Short mmCIF file of C-alpha atoms in Angstrom, two decimals:
data_model
loop_
_atom_site.label_atom_id
_atom_site.label_comp_id
_atom_site.label_asym_id
_atom_site.label_seq_id
_atom_site.Cartn_x
_atom_site.Cartn_y
_atom_site.Cartn_z
CA UNK K 1 -13.00 12.87 6.61
CA UNK K 2 -10.71 12.00 9.58
CA UNK K 3 -12.74 8.77 10.18
CA UNK K 4 -12.12 7.52 6.68
CA UNK K 5 -8.69 8.81 5.75
CA UNK K 6 -5.79 10.89 6.84
CA UNK K 7 -4.31 13.28 4.35
CA UNK K 8 -1.43 15.74 4.49
CA UNK K 9 -0.53 18.01 1.59
CA UNK K 10 3.14 18.33 0.72
CA UNK K 11 5.34 20.74 -1.33
CA UNK K 12 6.98 18.35 -3.84
CA UNK K 13 5.33 16.30 -6.64
CA UNK K 14 5.16 13.06 -4.70
CA UNK K 15 2.16 11.38 -3.06
CA UNK K 16 2.64 8.47 -0.78
CA UNK K 17 -0.51 6.27 -0.63
CA UNK K 18 -1.01 3.88 2.34
CA UNK K 19 -4.37 2.06 1.55
CA UNK K 20 -3.87 -1.03 3.89
CA UNK K 21 -2.72 0.70 7.00
CA UNK K 22 -6.20 1.10 8.65
CA UNK K 23 -7.48 -0.85 11.64
CA UNK K 24 -10.94 0.67 12.13
CA UNK K 25 -13.83 -1.89 11.78
CA UNK K 26 -17.52 -1.28 11.14
CA UNK K 27 -19.83 -2.94 13.70
CA UNK K 28 -21.02 -5.44 11.08
CA UNK K 29 -17.55 -6.51 10.18
CA UNK K 30 -16.35 -6.81 13.73
CA UNK K 31 -19.38 -8.83 14.90
CA UNK K 32 -18.80 -11.44 12.14
CA UNK K 33 -15.07 -11.98 12.28
CA UNK K 34 -13.65 -15.42 13.15
CA UNK K 35 -11.50 -15.57 16.22
CA UNK K 36 -8.29 -15.80 14.17
CA UNK K 37 -9.04 -12.51 12.39
CA UNK K 38 -9.58 -10.38 15.52
CA UNK K 39 -5.91 -9.50 15.77
CA UNK K 40 -6.25 -8.09 12.25
CA UNK K 41 -3.60 -10.14 10.47
CA UNK K 42 -2.93 -9.10 6.79
CA UNK K 43 -2.91 -5.40 7.95
CA UNK K 44 0.09 -3.29 6.55
CA UNK K 45 1.07 -2.64 10.09
CA UNK K 46 2.81 0.68 11.25
CA UNK K 47 3.22 1.96 7.60
CA UNK K 48 2.52 5.71 8.63
CA UNK K 49 4.98 5.38 11.38
CA UNK K 50 7.61 3.76 9.04
CA UNK K 51 7.12 6.70 6.50
CA UNK K 52 6.81 9.45 9.06
CA UNK K 53 9.89 11.20 7.63
CA UNK K 54 7.71 11.87 4.51
CA UNK K 55 7.03 15.35 5.65
CA UNK K 56 10.80 16.18 5.77
CA UNK K 57 10.97 15.22 2.14
CA UNK K 58 7.95 17.38 1.33
CA UNK K 59 5.78 14.49 0.17
CA UNK K 60 1.98 14.36 0.41
CA UNK K 61 0.51 11.44 2.32
CA UNK K 62 -2.75 9.60 2.19
CA UNK K 63 -3.56 6.86 4.64
CA UNK K 64 -6.60 4.73 5.13
CA UNK K 65 -8.24 4.37 8.53
CA UNK K 66 -10.53 1.48 7.89
CA UNK K 67 -9.27 -2.15 7.74
CA UNK K 68 -9.08 -4.00 4.46
CA UNK K 69 -11.31 -6.42 6.19
CA UNK K 70 -14.10 -3.77 5.61
CA UNK K 71 -13.14 -2.94 2.07
CA UNK K 72 -9.96 -3.20 0.17
CA UNK K 73 -8.90 0.25 -1.27
CA UNK K 74 -6.43 -1.37 -3.59
CA UNK K 75 -8.98 -3.36 -5.53
CA UNK K 76 -11.21 -1.85 -8.26
CA UNK K 77 -14.72 -0.90 -7.54
CA UNK K 78 -16.07 -3.71 -9.86
CA UNK K 79 -13.95 -6.30 -8.04
CA UNK K 80 -12.26 -7.46 -11.18
CA UNK K 81 -9.47 -9.89 -10.15
CA UNK K 82 -5.91 -8.52 -10.38
CA UNK K 83 -4.05 -11.79 -10.16
CA UNK K 84 -4.64 -15.17 -11.74
CA UNK K 85 -3.21 -16.87 -8.57
CA UNK K 86 -4.70 -16.83 -5.05
CA UNK K 87 -5.62 -13.27 -3.92
CA UNK K 88 -8.31 -11.40 -2.04
CA UNK K 89 -11.09 -9.19 -3.38
CA UNK K 90 -12.72 -5.81 -2.83
CA UNK K 91 -14.68 -7.40 0.12
CA UNK K 92 -12.26 -10.09 1.43
CA UNK K 93 -13.83 -13.41 2.37
CA UNK K 94 -10.64 -15.16 3.52
CA UNK K 95 -7.37 -14.31 5.39
CA UNK K 96 -4.17 -14.59 3.28
CA UNK K 97 -3.70 -18.16 4.47
CA UNK K 98 -7.14 -19.10 3.14
CA UNK K 99 -8.96 -19.20 6.50
CA UNK K 100 -12.59 -17.85 6.18
CA UNK K 101 -12.66 -14.31 7.35
CA UNK K 102 -16.27 -14.46 8.74
CA UNK K 103 -18.31 -17.06 10.68
CA UNK K 104 -20.85 -18.82 8.49
CA UNK K 105 -23.66 -16.40 7.61
CA UNK K 106 -22.10 -13.52 9.37
CA UNK K 107 -20.69 -11.59 6.42
CA UNK K 108 -21.93 -7.86 6.00
CA UNK K 109 -25.01 -7.51 3.92
CA UNK K 110 -24.96 -6.32 0.37
CA UNK K 111 -26.41 -2.91 1.53
CA UNK K 112 -23.72 -2.55 4.13
CA UNK K 113 -21.02 -3.26 1.53
CA UNK K 114 -22.59 -0.79 -0.83
CA UNK K 115 -22.25 1.75 1.93
CA UNK K 116 -18.58 0.93 2.40
CA UNK K 117 -17.98 1.55 -1.25
CA UNK K 118 -19.63 4.92 -1.13
CA UNK K 119 -18.43 6.03 2.31
CA UNK K 120 -14.86 4.55 2.45
CA UNK K 121 -13.51 3.46 -0.89
CA UNK K 122 -14.90 6.42 -3.02
CA UNK K 123 -13.52 9.23 -0.71
CA UNK K 124 -10.07 7.68 -0.72
CA UNK K 125 -9.89 7.44 -4.34
CA UNK K 126 -11.34 10.95 -4.88
CA UNK K 127 -8.74 12.31 -2.55
CA UNK K 128 -5.97 10.46 -4.35
CA UNK K 129 -7.08 11.49 -7.84
CA UNK K 130 -7.46 15.10 -6.74
CA UNK K 131 -3.95 15.33 -5.25
CA UNK K 132 -2.42 13.75 -8.31
CA UNK K 133 -4.32 16.28 -10.53
CA UNK K 134 -3.03 19.09 -8.20
CA UNK K 135 0.55 17.91 -8.28
CA UNK K 136 0.53 17.56 -12.18
CA UNK K 137 -1.12 21.02 -12.50
CA UNK K 138 1.49 22.67 -10.28
CA UNK K 139 4.59 20.71 -11.34
CA UNK K 140 3.77 19.38 -14.82
CA UNK K 141 4.06 15.83 -13.58
CA UNK K 142 3.15 13.65 -10.53
CA UNK K 143 4.79 10.73 -8.76
CA UNK K 144 2.77 8.09 -6.79
CA UNK K 145 4.27 5.70 -4.40
CA UNK K 146 2.01 3.08 -3.07
CA UNK K 147 3.30 1.83 0.30
CA UNK K 148 2.50 -1.65 1.47
CA UNK K 149 3.89 -4.44 3.62
CA UNK K 150 3.16 -8.20 4.06
CA UNK K 151 4.38 -11.09 6.25
CA UNK K 152 7.56 -12.51 4.72
CA UNK K 153 6.01 -16.08 4.50
CA UNK K 154 2.58 -16.70 3.19
CA UNK K 155 2.55 -20.21 1.64
CA UNK K 156 -0.78 -19.79 0.06
CA UNK K 157 0.38 -16.68 -1.89
CA UNK K 158 4.08 -17.49 -2.69
CA UNK K 159 6.76 -19.99 -2.18
CA UNK K 160 9.38 -19.62 0.40
CA UNK K 161 10.40 -16.27 1.79
CA UNK K 162 9.44 -13.08 0.05
CA UNK K 163 12.30 -10.70 -0.98
CA UNK K 164 12.66 -7.80 1.34
CA UNK K 165 11.86 -5.05 -1.23
CA UNK K 166 9.23 -6.00 -3.89
CA UNK K 167 8.70 -3.22 -6.43
CA UNK K 168 5.75 -3.31 -8.78
CA UNK K 169 5.13 -1.27 -11.94
CA UNK K 170 2.39 -3.26 -13.64
CA UNK K 171 5.07 -5.08 -15.53
CA UNK K 172 6.52 -1.69 -16.85
CA UNK K 173 3.16 0.04 -17.61
CA UNK K 174 2.74 2.34 -14.69
CA UNK K 175 5.96 4.28 -14.81
CA UNK K 176 8.84 5.05 -17.11
CA UNK K 177 11.29 2.03 -17.50
CA UNK K 178 14.31 4.15 -16.60
CA UNK K 179 12.55 5.21 -13.32
CA UNK K 180 11.94 1.50 -12.45
CA UNK K 181 15.47 0.67 -13.22
CA UNK K 182 16.73 3.55 -11.00
CA UNK K 183 14.59 2.38 -8.07
CA UNK K 184 15.64 -1.19 -8.45
CA UNK K 185 19.29 -0.05 -8.37
CA UNK K 186 18.51 1.85 -5.19
CA UNK K 187 17.28 -1.38 -3.48
CA UNK K 188 20.31 -3.37 -4.89
CA UNK K 189 22.69 -0.92 -3.19
CA UNK K 190 21.22 -1.69 0.17
CA UNK K 191 23.56 -4.11 1.81
CA UNK K 192 21.85 -7.08 3.46
CA UNK K 193 18.42 -6.77 1.72
CA UNK K 194 16.95 -8.73 -1.19
CA UNK K 195 14.77 -7.09 -3.86
CA UNK K 196 12.62 -7.95 -6.92
CA UNK K 197 10.93 -5.95 -9.61
CA UNK K 198 7.44 -7.15 -10.84
CA UNK K 199 7.84 -10.46 -9.23
CA UNK K 200 4.98 -11.92 -7.10
CA UNK K 201 3.70 -8.25 -6.66
CA UNK K 202 3.36 -6.26 -9.77
CA UNK K 203 1.08 -3.54 -8.26
CA UNK K 204 -2.51 -3.49 -7.28
CA UNK K 205 -5.35 -1.37 -8.58
CA UNK K 206 -3.90 1.93 -7.37
CA UNK K 207 -0.59 1.47 -9.16
CA UNK K 208 -2.29 0.06 -12.31
CA UNK K 209 -5.17 2.64 -12.49
CA UNK K 210 -3.30 5.79 -11.71
CA UNK K 211 0.03 5.10 -13.30
CA UNK K 212 -0.03 6.75 -16.70
CA UNK K 213 3.52 7.55 -17.70
CA UNK K 214 2.34 8.87 -20.99
CA UNK K 215 0.36 11.51 -19.18
CA UNK K 216 3.38 12.30 -16.85
CA UNK K 217 1.93 10.35 -13.86
CA UNK K 218 4.37 7.67 -12.67
CA UNK K 219 3.21 5.08 -10.03
CA UNK K 220 5.24 2.47 -8.21
CA UNK K 221 4.17 0.03 -5.52
CA UNK K 222 6.39 -1.24 -2.74
CA UNK K 223 5.54 -4.44 -0.94
CA UNK K 224 7.91 -4.63 1.99
CA UNK K 225 8.52 -7.90 3.83
CA UNK K 226 7.42 -7.08 7.46
CA UNK K 227 10.27 -8.88 9.06
CA UNK K 228 12.36 -5.87 8.20
CA UNK K 229 10.62 -3.63 10.70
CA UNK K 230 8.16 -5.42 12.98
CA UNK K 231 7.36 -8.77 14.70
CA UNK K 232 5.31 -10.77 12.33
CA UNK K 233 3.18 -12.41 15.08
CA UNK K 234 0.55 -10.80 17.36
CA UNK K 235 0.69 -8.21 18.83
CA UNK K 236 2.67 -7.05 15.70
CA UNK K 237 5.09 -4.88 17.62
CA UNK K 238 7.07 -2.30 15.82
CA UNK K 239 10.82 -2.94 16.03
CA UNK K 240 12.89 0.27 16.02
CA UNK K 241 16.10 -1.77 15.80
CA UNK K 242 14.87 -3.25 12.49
CA UNK K 243 12.99 -0.25 11.29
CA UNK K 244 15.95 2.26 11.43
CA UNK K 245 18.07 0.69 8.59
CA UNK K 246 14.91 -0.19 6.60
CA UNK K 247 13.76 3.40 6.77
CA UNK K 248 17.01 4.50 5.34
CA UNK K 249 16.54 2.29 2.36
CA UNK K 250 12.99 3.56 1.87
CA UNK K 251 14.10 7.10 2.17
CA UNK K 252 16.88 6.62 -0.50
CA UNK K 253 14.09 5.11 -2.80
CA UNK K 254 11.91 8.19 -2.31
CA UNK K 255 14.91 10.62 -2.84
CA UNK K 256 15.69 8.70 -5.90
CA UNK K 257 12.21 8.97 -7.18
CA UNK K 258 12.19 12.70 -6.64
CA UNK K 259 15.61 13.17 -8.18
CA UNK K 260 14.50 11.28 -11.24
CA UNK K 261 11.45 13.60 -11.59
CA UNK K 262 13.64 16.78 -11.34
CA UNK K 263 16.03 15.32 -13.97
CA UNK K 264 13.30 14.28 -16.30
CA UNK K 265 11.02 17.29 -15.93
CA UNK K 266 13.12 20.08 -14.45
CA UNK K 267 12.36 22.08 -11.34
#
């Protein structure tokens, strides 16, 4: 499965999912991309590196290897729209700025896309579901943190500059409200950063589908403004000077998440 996903099993009841970190392309997708797409904008750049302290916390991690330009792992298999406003689907046809992703007539075939669903989307979700089930069986509960990032300014998707830390809990449906409040407070303590809860980003398919607080599975999405850890223009360089303080905030978020779980469920 190394070609499709990277998975590491941890020792605490937390799984960090990174569905948009991949940069691998299929031959069909690569051949059809417009020139503007070849630098892979809209990728959640460097997210595995940003979260590479997860092993110290004991968290499990799951990261995609294929680009969202091939198939978007944070969309439902039936491609039901998640937002009423502008967005991208299971098989993206545009960049975030509205530019067509493929040259005319060069989109992958229906057969190719059916293969992507079976070979890329399905294994990721099977692994995610299996790990959450394992965590719940071992600990009595499971915590899912869906890790994302996005350019801080995308006029087609939102007005002005995005807050630095954007937490999404499907408007309160994917995790306990007291957990969401605790996480928002963690962000608010971080000097120099802005934050929002269930603003423009309420959580995608993964948060909405797997977050079932009534069944002791709590899911939260973080959409991080990329200006906090990298250059937002090609070649999208990682900026250690920016990333170091941002990583400290993320680590506090994850430690807050784990502490809440221990308080709520024991252990």
